[in-house]
Amino acid sequence: MTTTGEEHTAARTGPWWWVGWRGAVLDAGLALVSAVECGGEGVRFAHDAGLPAPVGVAFGAMAGSVLLVRRKWPIAVVLVSIAITPAQMGYLMGLVGLYTLAASELPRRITAALAGMSFAGMLIVTFVRAHQSVVRGDVTMGNWFVPFASITTAIGMTAPPVLLGLYMGARRRLMESLRERADSLERELQLLAERAEERAEWARNEERTRIAREMHDVVAHRVSLMVVHAAALQAVARKDPEKAVRNAALVGDMGRQALTELREMLGVLRSGDGLAARVPSVPLAAVGVAAAAAASRAADDSGAGDGPSLAEIDELIGQSAAAGMVVALSVEGDTRGYAREIEQTAYRVVQEALTNVHKHAAGAKTYVRLAHRVSEIAMQVENECPPEVGVGSSVRLPSGGNGLLGMKERVAALGGVFVSGPTDAGGFRVSAVIPA
């Protein structure tokens, strides 16, 4: 059973087999009219058959009332109408029965067979009655009248109800098909809307993660260097005023750089919020398209800016060296340009690794290695075991525990491999390989 049929069955409110009370009342009215018609015609039938009139009336009323079950058993109604055709009664029942049969879901071969039987029965009965009328002299139109009257009567009593029933049945099936298609489309749209909501939520989560990672990379490194320089400034303020002035200048420069990067990120976020506030509400089914467009715009915006690149690695290492870290850089292979996201990821990995050295191994000697290979770029940041006592060791830098996780997410997003862990000598190593 189709979905529409199930909905109609569930919505049935009429008695017995009727869908609603309206159909039940209509069938009861038709059955009553048919019973009256057949009962009236039963008087003549009883007279011709030599039976009492009440018997003919009762027989006709009983036969005509069969029309009450036309929706449940249309074949039975047509068969009864064919059976009482020789008695010249049940004309209304024959018309309504053929219409109901043709409009039903029964196979067309059954409809054709019963319609043919009804046509033949009406043709024969009309032919006999017309011939008798001509013989008795009741009709004086000639012998041509008998076949003409029988054929036209048979066609008129059979073809119109069958054709009308076929048309109404096809129309009902078409409407049911369109209703099913509309229901199916509604379910598909609902499913697409749910998937669009999931994609939008996923995109929002990804964007939150990306923003948090960028904020961490921007803030953690700059502020860590500022804290280290502030500690060094405190240590040498009285002993070496010139070095204290240089450290203070470095702290100011790094603070301004951190503020500049934060303003840029907050400006992007603020403009995005303003855009979202100006966009009117859209249908739920369009959320997926909007989310995809927003993600594409975000990707374009992120790539359009002047982000960090491998060309700034020397400056990054110089900042750490100015903060008191002993750091050595070695580059293998021919330096070449990469895609912006690859260079940004490589830069952020080295930056975060140096920040972790400032946090957890202040004063330790650090080695930064870059390897430009045929189809990939590899980077490694390794620090030795930190000294037990030193100026940097007294600086306590908070750690959120998200640095290594952020590096791993960045590298994995580009299809690379990220490995980190302690070394046998007591230091720590961070390694990453990114396909180029």
GROMACS .gro file of C-alpha atoms in nm:
model
  436
    1MET     CA    1   0.000   0.000   0.000
    2THR     CA    2   0.125   0.345  -0.082
    3THR     CA    3   0.186   0.616   0.168
    4THR     CA    4  -0.120   0.801   0.046
    5GLY     CA    5  -0.331   0.489   0.090
    6GLU     CA    6  -0.200   0.444   0.441
    7GLU     CA    7  -0.282   0.806   0.525
    8HIS     CA    8  -0.632   0.769   0.381
    9THR     CA    9  -0.686   0.445   0.572
   10ALA     CA   10  -0.570   0.607   0.893
   11ALA     CA   11  -0.801   0.903   0.825
   12ARG     CA   12  -1.112   0.687   0.764
   13THR     CA   13  -1.409   0.816   0.966
   14GLY     CA   14  -1.706   0.650   0.797
   15PRO     CA   15  -1.880   0.326   0.898
   16TRP     CA   16  -1.768  -0.018   0.776
   17TRP     CA   17  -1.584   0.013   0.442
   18TRP     CA   18  -1.663   0.377   0.371
   19VAL     CA   19  -1.391   0.638   0.405
   20GLY     CA   20  -1.635   0.901   0.528
   21TRP     CA   21  -1.999   0.952   0.607
   22ARG     CA   22  -2.050   1.145   0.286
   23GLY     CA   23  -1.980   0.836   0.074
   24ALA     CA   24  -2.199   0.620   0.297
   25VAL     CA   25  -2.493   0.859   0.263
   26LEU     CA   26  -2.445   0.880  -0.116
   27ASP     CA   27  -2.442   0.501  -0.155
   28ALA     CA   28  -2.743   0.461   0.072
   29GLY     CA   29  -2.935   0.716  -0.133
   30LEU     CA   30  -2.841   0.546  -0.461
   31ALA     CA   31  -2.941   0.207  -0.319
   32LEU     CA   32  -3.276   0.346  -0.206
   33VAL     CA   33  -3.349   0.498  -0.550
   34SER     CA   34  -3.241   0.174  -0.719
   35ALA     CA   35  -3.461  -0.033  -0.486
   36VAL     CA   36  -3.761   0.188  -0.563
   37GLU     CA   37  -3.691   0.167  -0.937
   38CYS     CA   38  -3.651  -0.212  -0.934
   39GLY     CA   39  -3.954  -0.249  -0.707
   40GLY     CA   40  -4.169  -0.050  -0.951
   41GLU     CA   41  -4.038  -0.252  -1.244
   42GLY     CA   42  -4.099  -0.570  -1.044
   43VAL     CA   43  -4.476  -0.524  -1.083
   44ARG     CA   44  -4.450  -0.574  -1.461
   45PHE     CA   45  -4.208  -0.858  -1.412
   46ALA     CA   46  -4.451  -1.032  -1.173
   47HIS     CA   47  -4.736  -0.982  -1.422
   48ASP     CA   48  -4.533  -1.129  -1.711
   49ALA     CA   49  -4.411  -1.417  -1.496
   50GLY     CA   50  -4.755  -1.491  -1.349
   51LEU     CA   51  -4.644  -1.412  -0.994
   52PRO     CA   52  -4.818  -1.204  -0.728
   53ALA     CA   53  -4.727  -0.835  -0.748
   54PRO     CA   54  -4.584  -0.818  -0.393
   55VAL     CA   55  -4.339  -1.092  -0.484
   56GLY     CA   56  -4.217  -0.895  -0.785
   57VAL     CA   57  -4.187  -0.577  -0.579
   58ALA     CA   58  -3.994  -0.753  -0.303
   59PHE     CA   59  -3.764  -0.920  -0.557
   60GLY     CA   60  -3.696  -0.590  -0.731
   61ALA     CA   61  -3.635  -0.399  -0.406
   62MET     CA   62  -3.396  -0.667  -0.285
   63ALA     CA   63  -3.203  -0.669  -0.612
   64GLY     CA   64  -3.186  -0.290  -0.631
   65SER     CA   65  -3.055  -0.256  -0.275
   66VAL     CA   66  -2.740  -0.447  -0.377
   67LEU     CA   67  -2.609  -0.109  -0.497
   68LEU     CA   68  -2.531  -0.034  -0.132
   69VAL     CA   69  -2.214  -0.249  -0.154
   70ARG     CA   70  -2.088  -0.107  -0.483
   71ARG     CA   71  -1.763   0.022  -0.331
   72LYS     CA   72  -1.690  -0.305  -0.150
   73TRP     CA   73  -1.792  -0.557  -0.416
   74PRO     CA   74  -1.837  -0.382  -0.754
   75ILE     CA   75  -1.818  -0.714  -0.942
   76ALA     CA   76  -2.117  -0.849  -0.749
   77VAL     CA   77  -2.321  -0.537  -0.830
   78VAL     CA   78  -2.249  -0.570  -1.204
   79LEU     CA   79  -2.327  -0.942  -1.203
   80VAL     CA   80  -2.662  -0.881  -1.031
   81SER     CA   81  -2.747  -0.609  -1.281
   82ILE     CA   82  -2.665  -0.846  -1.569
   83ALA     CA   83  -2.874  -1.121  -1.407
   84ILE     CA   84  -3.187  -0.905  -1.379
   85THR     CA   85  -3.150  -0.750  -1.725
   86PRO     CA   86  -3.398  -1.001  -1.883
   87ALA     CA   87  -3.659  -0.880  -1.630
   88GLN     CA   88  -3.606  -0.526  -1.764
   89MET     CA   89  -3.511  -0.381  -1.428
   90GLY     CA   90  -3.194  -0.244  -1.260
   91TYR     CA   91  -3.100   0.019  -1.520
   92LEU     CA   92  -2.966   0.259  -1.256
   93MET     CA   93  -2.781  -0.024  -1.082
   94GLY     CA   94  -2.622  -0.127  -1.414
   95LEU     CA   95  -2.502   0.225  -1.491
   96VAL     CA   96  -2.363   0.293  -1.142
   97GLY     CA   97  -2.216  -0.058  -1.115
   98LEU     CA   98  -2.022  -0.030  -1.444
   99TYR     CA   99  -1.897   0.315  -1.347
  100THR     CA  100  -1.778   0.191  -1.006
  101LEU     CA  101  -1.614  -0.116  -1.162
  102ALA     CA  102  -1.424   0.090  -1.423
  103ALA     CA  103  -1.312   0.344  -1.163
  104SER     CA  104  -1.186   0.076  -0.921
  105GLU     CA  105  -0.837  -0.072  -0.899
  106LEU     CA  106  -0.948  -0.409  -1.041
  107PRO     CA  107  -0.763  -0.545  -1.346
  108ARG     CA  108  -0.883  -0.402  -1.675
  109ARG     CA  109  -0.950  -0.749  -1.820
  110ILE     CA  110  -1.220  -0.801  -1.554
  111THR     CA  111  -1.375  -0.465  -1.636
  112ALA     CA  112  -1.369  -0.544  -2.010
  113ALA     CA  113  -1.522  -0.889  -1.958
  114LEU     CA  114  -1.808  -0.768  -1.738
  115ALA     CA  115  -1.871  -0.465  -1.962
  116GLY     CA  116  -1.890  -0.700  -2.261
  117MET     CA  117  -2.133  -0.928  -2.076
  118SER     CA  118  -2.350  -0.629  -1.984
  119PHE     CA  119  -2.342  -0.503  -2.344
  120ALA     CA  120  -2.440  -0.844  -2.479
  121GLY     CA  121  -2.721  -0.888  -2.227
  122MET     CA  122  -2.865  -0.545  -2.296
  123LEU     CA  123  -2.832  -0.599  -2.672
  124ILE     CA  124  -3.016  -0.931  -2.663
  125VAL     CA  125  -3.294  -0.816  -2.429
  126THR     CA  126  -3.353  -0.496  -2.626
  127PHE     CA  127  -3.349  -0.684  -2.956
  128VAL     CA  128  -3.611  -0.931  -2.831
  129ARG     CA  129  -3.835  -0.663  -2.683
  130ALA     CA  130  -3.812  -0.441  -2.992
  131HIS     CA  131  -3.884  -0.735  -3.223
  132GLN     CA  132  -4.190  -0.826  -3.017
  133SER     CA  133  -4.313  -0.468  -3.038
  134VAL     CA  134  -4.274  -0.469  -3.416
  135VAL     CA  135  -4.453  -0.803  -3.445
  136ARG     CA  136  -4.743  -0.687  -3.228
  137GLY     CA  137  -4.770  -0.369  -3.429
  138ASP     CA  138  -4.681  -0.137  -3.145
  139VAL     CA  139  -4.397   0.008  -3.358
  140THR     CA  140  -4.450   0.070  -3.729
  141MET     CA  141  -4.101   0.200  -3.826
  142GLY     CA  142  -3.993  -0.109  -4.013
  143ASN     CA  143  -3.749  -0.389  -3.950
  144TRP     CA  144  -3.447  -0.152  -3.938
  145PHE     CA  145  -3.568  -0.018  -3.607
  146VAL     CA  146  -3.496  -0.344  -3.420
  147PRO     CA  147  -3.114  -0.358  -3.468
  148PHE     CA  148  -3.086   0.019  -3.443
  149ALA     CA  149  -3.272   0.035  -3.111
  150SER     CA  150  -3.089  -0.265  -2.966
  151ILE     CA  151  -2.741  -0.145  -3.060
  152THR     CA  152  -2.789   0.216  -2.952
  153THR     CA  153  -2.950   0.112  -2.624
  154ALA     CA  154  -2.672  -0.136  -2.547
  155ILE     CA  155  -2.403   0.120  -2.628
  156GLY     CA  156  -2.577   0.394  -2.434
  157MET     CA  157  -2.616   0.175  -2.125
  158THR     CA  158  -2.255   0.043  -2.134
  159ALA     CA  159  -2.005   0.280  -2.297
  160PRO     CA  160  -2.071   0.611  -2.107
  161PRO     CA  161  -2.043   0.467  -1.752
  162VAL     CA  162  -1.737   0.261  -1.843
  163LEU     CA  163  -1.555   0.554  -2.010
  164LEU     CA  164  -1.647   0.792  -1.730
  165GLY     CA  165  -1.532   0.539  -1.469
  166LEU     CA  166  -1.200   0.486  -1.650
  167TYR     CA  167  -1.147   0.863  -1.663
  168MET     CA  168  -1.231   0.917  -1.296
  169GLY     CA  169  -1.014   0.623  -1.190
  170ALA     CA  170  -0.718   0.752  -1.390
  171ARG     CA  171  -0.771   1.101  -1.248
  172ARG     CA  172  -0.785   0.968  -0.892
  173ARG     CA  173  -0.468   0.763  -0.944
  174LEU     CA  174  -0.296   1.068  -1.090
  175MET     CA  175  -0.393   1.277  -0.790
  176GLU     CA  176  -0.272   1.006  -0.554
  177SER     CA  177   0.054   0.983  -0.745
  178LEU     CA  178   0.100   1.360  -0.726
  179ARG     CA  179   0.017   1.353  -0.356
  180GLU     CA  180   0.269   1.074  -0.296
  181ARG     CA  181   0.529   1.265  -0.493
  182ALA     CA  182   0.461   1.577  -0.289
  183ASP     CA  183   0.491   1.376   0.033
  184SER     CA  184   0.815   1.223  -0.091
  185LEU     CA  185   0.955   1.562  -0.185
  186GLU     CA  186   0.855   1.699   0.153
  187ARG     CA  187   1.036   1.414   0.327
  188GLU     CA  188   1.341   1.466   0.108
  189LEU     CA  189   1.340   1.838   0.181
  190GLN     CA  190   1.312   1.767   0.551
  191LEU     CA  191   1.602   1.523   0.529
  192LEU     CA  192   1.807   1.776   0.333
  193ALA     CA  193   1.724   2.043   0.590
  194GLU     CA  194   1.839   1.814   0.872
  195ARG     CA  195   2.160   1.737   0.686
  196ALA     CA  196   2.208   2.108   0.615
  197GLU     CA  197   2.167   2.182   0.986
  198GLU     CA  198   2.426   1.916   1.065
  199ARG     CA  199   2.665   2.056   0.805
  200ALA     CA  200   2.609   2.409   0.935
  201GLU     CA  201   2.673   2.295   1.292
  202TRP     CA  202   2.983   2.109   1.178
  203ALA     CA  203   3.102   2.419   0.992
  204ARG     CA  204   3.043   2.633   1.301
  205ASN     CA  205   3.237   2.391   1.518
  206GLU     CA  206   3.521   2.378   1.268
  207GLU     CA  207   3.528   2.755   1.253
  208ARG     CA  208   3.533   2.781   1.632
  209THR     CA  209   3.821   2.534   1.644
  210ARG     CA  210   4.011   2.724   1.376
  211ILE     CA  211   3.958   3.058   1.550
  212ALA     CA  212   4.065   2.913   1.884
  213ARG     CA  213   4.376   2.766   1.722
  214GLU     CA  214   4.465   3.095   1.554
  215MET     CA  215   4.409   3.289   1.877
  216HIS     CA  216   4.628   3.044   2.063
  217ASP     CA  217   4.908   3.067   1.805
  218VAL     CA  218   4.895   3.445   1.795
  219VAL     CA  219   4.869   3.510   2.165
  220ALA     CA  220   5.074   3.229   2.318
  221HIS     CA  221   5.395   3.292   2.128
  222ARG     CA  222   5.395   3.670   2.155
  223VAL     CA  223   5.295   3.680   2.518
  224SER     CA  224   5.543   3.406   2.611
  225LEU     CA  225   5.826   3.609   2.460
  226MET     CA  226   5.699   3.920   2.634
  227VAL     CA  227   5.700   3.740   2.969
  228VAL     CA  228   6.054   3.609   2.908
  229HIS     CA  229   6.177   3.954   2.810
  230ALA     CA  230   6.001   4.109   3.108
  231ALA     CA  231   6.177   3.863   3.339
  232ALA     CA  232   6.512   3.938   3.177
  233LEU     CA  233   6.437   4.309   3.201
  234GLN     CA  234   6.369   4.271   3.570
  235ALA     CA  235   6.697   4.084   3.616
  236VAL     CA  236   6.923   4.331   3.432
  237ALA     CA  237   6.744   4.659   3.497
  238ARG     CA  238   7.004   4.780   3.744
  239LYS     CA  239   7.311   4.592   3.620
  240ASP     CA  240   7.289   4.672   3.249
  241PRO     CA  241   7.058   4.967   3.170
  242GLU     CA  242   7.131   4.949   2.797
  243LYS     CA  243   7.022   4.585   2.776
  244ALA     CA  244   6.718   4.670   2.984
  245VAL     CA  245   6.625   4.939   2.732
  246ARG     CA  246   6.661   4.690   2.443
  247ASN     CA  247   6.449   4.433   2.625
  248ALA     CA  248   6.183   4.694   2.698
  249ALA     CA  249   6.178   4.792   2.328
  250LEU     CA  250   6.140   4.425   2.232
  251VAL     CA  251   5.853   4.384   2.476
  252GLY     CA  252   5.680   4.686   2.327
  253ASP     CA  253   5.731   4.567   1.969
  254MET     CA  254   5.596   4.222   2.050
  255GLY     CA  255   5.300   4.367   2.234
  256ARG     CA  256   5.217   4.588   1.938
  257GLN     CA  257   5.247   4.294   1.699
  258ALA     CA  258   5.020   4.082   1.917
  259LEU     CA  259   4.764   4.363   1.938
  260THR     CA  260   4.776   4.416   1.562
  261GLU     CA  261   4.712   4.048   1.490
  262LEU     CA  262   4.434   4.035   1.748
  263ARG     CA  263   4.268   4.343   1.599
  264GLU     CA  264   4.278   4.184   1.254
  265MET     CA  265   4.117   3.863   1.380
  266LEU     CA  266   3.856   4.047   1.585
  267GLY     CA  267   3.780   4.269   1.288
  268VAL     CA  268   3.711   3.965   1.071
  269LEU     CA  269   3.487   3.819   1.341
  270ARG     CA  270   3.303   4.146   1.394
  271SER     CA  271   3.240   4.194   1.022
  272GLY     CA  272   3.114   3.837   1.001
  273ASP     CA  273   2.870   3.900   1.288
  274GLY     CA  274   2.747   4.217   1.123
  275LEU     CA  275   2.693   4.033   0.797
  276ALA     CA  276   2.497   3.762   0.974
  277ALA     CA  277   2.281   4.026   1.143
  278ARG     CA  278   2.200   4.191   0.811
  279VAL     CA  279   2.109   3.871   0.628
  280PRO     CA  280   1.735   3.801   0.654
  281SER     CA  281   1.607   3.462   0.757
  282VAL     CA  282   1.609   3.203   0.480
  283PRO     CA  283   1.423   2.875   0.443
  284LEU     CA  284   1.569   2.581   0.627
  285ALA     CA  285   1.638   2.396   0.304
  286ALA     CA  286   1.884   2.676   0.199
  287VAL     CA  287   2.101   2.644   0.508
  288GLY     CA  288   2.331   2.391   0.340
  289VAL     CA  289   2.396   2.621   0.042
  290ALA     CA  290   2.453   2.919   0.270
  291ALA     CA  291   2.687   2.720   0.491
  292ALA     CA  292   2.888   2.604   0.191
  293ALA     CA  293   2.908   2.959   0.057
  294ALA     CA  294   3.014   3.092   0.397
  295ALA     CA  295   3.280   2.825   0.427
  296SER     CA  296   3.407   2.912   0.080
  297ARG     CA  297   3.416   3.283   0.167
  298ALA     CA  298   3.594   3.207   0.491
  299ALA     CA  299   3.853   3.003   0.303
  300ASP     CA  300   3.902   3.282   0.050
  301ASP     CA  301   3.928   3.545   0.323
  302SER     CA  302   4.177   3.341   0.519
  303GLY     CA  303   4.391   3.291   0.213
  304ALA     CA  304   4.372   3.649   0.098
  305GLY     CA  305   4.547   3.800   0.397
  306ASP     CA  306   4.924   3.828   0.454
  307GLY     CA  307   4.968   3.535   0.692
  308PRO     CA  308   5.300   3.399   0.816
  309SER     CA  309   5.522   3.210   0.574
  310LEU     CA  310   5.848   3.017   0.573
  311ALA     CA  311   6.032   3.332   0.470
  312GLU     CA  312   5.969   3.467   0.822
  313ILE     CA  313   6.129   3.169   1.000
  314ASP     CA  314   6.457   3.360   1.044
  315GLU     CA  315   6.275   3.649   1.210
  316LEU     CA  316   6.086   3.405   1.434
  317ILE     CA  317   6.408   3.239   1.546
  318GLY     CA  318   6.569   3.579   1.595
  319GLN     CA  319   6.291   3.675   1.837
  320SER     CA  320   6.352   3.362   2.042
  321ALA     CA  321   6.726   3.424   2.037
  322ALA     CA  322   6.669   3.780   2.157
  323ALA     CA  323   6.472   3.633   2.447
  324GLY     CA  324   6.779   3.436   2.558
  325MET     CA  325   6.720   3.103   2.382
  326VAL     CA  326   7.017   2.937   2.215
  327VAL     CA  327   6.859   2.822   1.887
  328ALA     CA  328   7.017   2.691   1.569
  329LEU     CA  329   6.848   2.668   1.230
  330SER     CA  330   6.945   2.426   0.956
  331VAL     CA  331   6.781   2.399   0.613
  332GLU     CA  332   6.817   2.102   0.378
  333GLY     CA  333   6.721   2.098   0.013
  334ASP     CA  334   6.640   2.380  -0.224
  335THR     CA  335   6.411   2.644  -0.084
  336ARG     CA  336   6.097   2.692  -0.293
  337GLY     CA  337   5.751   2.834  -0.259
  338TYR     CA  338   5.454   2.630  -0.138
  339ALA     CA  339   5.086   2.684  -0.111
  340ARG     CA  340   4.991   2.948   0.146
  341GLU     CA  341   4.820   2.704   0.383
  342ILE     CA  342   5.128   2.477   0.377
  343GLU     CA  343   5.364   2.762   0.460
  344GLN     CA  344   5.134   2.892   0.732
  345THR     CA  345   5.107   2.548   0.890
  346ALA     CA  346   5.484   2.491   0.880
  347TYR     CA  347   5.542   2.834   1.035
  348ARG     CA  348   5.286   2.774   1.310
  349VAL     CA  349   5.435   2.435   1.397
  350VAL     CA  350   5.782   2.588   1.444
  351GLN     CA  351   5.634   2.885   1.631
  352GLU     CA  352   5.435   2.669   1.873
  353ALA     CA  353   5.730   2.437   1.931
  354LEU     CA  354   5.953   2.733   2.022
  355THR     CA  355   5.679   2.867   2.249
  356ASN     CA  356   5.669   2.534   2.431
  357VAL     CA  357   6.045   2.550   2.479
  358HIS     CA  358   6.005   2.894   2.638
  359LYS     CA  359   5.732   2.760   2.862
  360HIS     CA  360   5.870   2.424   2.969
  361ALA     CA  361   6.244   2.424   2.894
  362ALA     CA  362   6.367   2.781   2.938
  363GLY     CA  363   6.738   2.811   2.870
  364ALA     CA  364   6.764   2.480   2.680
  365LYS     CA  365   6.952   2.474   2.352
  366THR     CA  366   6.714   2.420   2.062
  367TYR     CA  367   6.764   2.292   1.708
  368VAL     CA  368   6.526   2.380   1.425
  369ARG     CA  369   6.556   2.174   1.106
  370LEU     CA  370   6.370   2.226   0.777
  371ALA     CA  371   6.393   1.975   0.492
  372HIS     CA  372   6.263   2.061   0.144
  373ARG     CA  373   6.199   1.732  -0.034
  374VAL     CA  374   6.052   1.641  -0.372
  375SER     CA  375   5.690   1.599  -0.264
  376GLU     CA  376   5.690   1.712   0.098
  377ILE     CA  377   5.834   1.949   0.353
  378ALA     CA  378   5.958   1.823   0.689
  379MET     CA  379   6.030   2.020   1.002
  380GLN     CA  380   6.172   1.926   1.340
  381VAL     CA  381   6.220   2.128   1.657
  382GLU     CA  382   6.425   1.955   1.928
  383ASN     CA  383   6.552   2.097   2.254
  384GLU     CA  384   6.810   1.959   2.491
  385CYS     CA  385   6.753   1.897   2.857
  386PRO     CA  386   6.694   2.239   3.022
  387PRO     CA  387   6.941   2.362   3.285
  388GLU     CA  388   6.835   2.318   3.645
  389VAL     CA  389   6.908   2.676   3.744
  390GLY     CA  390   6.885   2.980   3.521
  391VAL     CA  391   6.720   3.306   3.463
  392GLY     CA  392   6.457   3.162   3.233
  393SER     CA  393   6.376   2.879   3.466
  394SER     CA  394   6.228   3.113   3.719
  395VAL     CA  395   5.970   3.239   3.471
  396ARG     CA  396   5.643   3.057   3.518
  397LEU     CA  397   5.434   3.055   3.202
  398PRO     CA  398   5.084   2.908   3.208
  399SER     CA  399   5.002   2.628   2.966
  400GLY     CA  400   4.658   2.550   2.831
  401GLY     CA  401   4.756   2.208   2.695
  402ASN     CA  402   4.628   2.293   2.346
  403GLY     CA  403   4.954   2.363   2.166
  404LEU     CA  404   5.045   2.009   2.060
  405LEU     CA  405   4.682   1.932   1.982
  406GLY     CA  406   4.653   2.241   1.760
  407MET     CA  407   4.973   2.150   1.574
  408LYS     CA  408   4.849   1.796   1.515
  409GLU     CA  409   4.514   1.921   1.386
  410ARG     CA  410   4.681   2.167   1.148
  411VAL     CA  411   4.913   1.904   1.002
  412ALA     CA  412   4.644   1.634   0.980
  413ALA     CA  413   4.411   1.877   0.796
  414LEU     CA  414   4.669   1.890   0.514
  415GLY     CA  415   4.719   1.512   0.508
  416GLY     CA  416   5.049   1.523   0.694
  417VAL     CA  417   5.202   1.334   0.987
  418PHE     CA  418   5.279   1.485   1.328
  419VAL     CA  419   5.484   1.319   1.603
  420SER     CA  420   5.595   1.462   1.936
  421GLY     CA  421   5.751   1.323   2.251
  422PRO     CA  422   6.049   1.326   2.487
  423THR     CA  423   6.397   1.229   2.372
  424ASP     CA  424   6.635   0.984   2.537
  425ALA     CA  425   6.859   1.273   2.646
  426GLY     CA  426   6.580   1.434   2.849
  427GLY     CA  427   6.472   1.689   2.592
  428PHE     CA  428   6.167   1.709   2.370
  429ARG     CA  429   6.116   1.668   1.997
  430VAL     CA  430   5.839   1.786   1.767
  431SER     CA  431   5.838   1.651   1.408
  432ALA     CA  432   5.597   1.708   1.121
  433VAL     CA  433   5.584   1.611   0.755
  434ILE     CA  434   5.343   1.792   0.520
  435PRO     CA  435   5.276   1.683   0.161
  436ALA     CA  436   5.369   1.956  -0.084
   0.00000   0.00000   0.00000
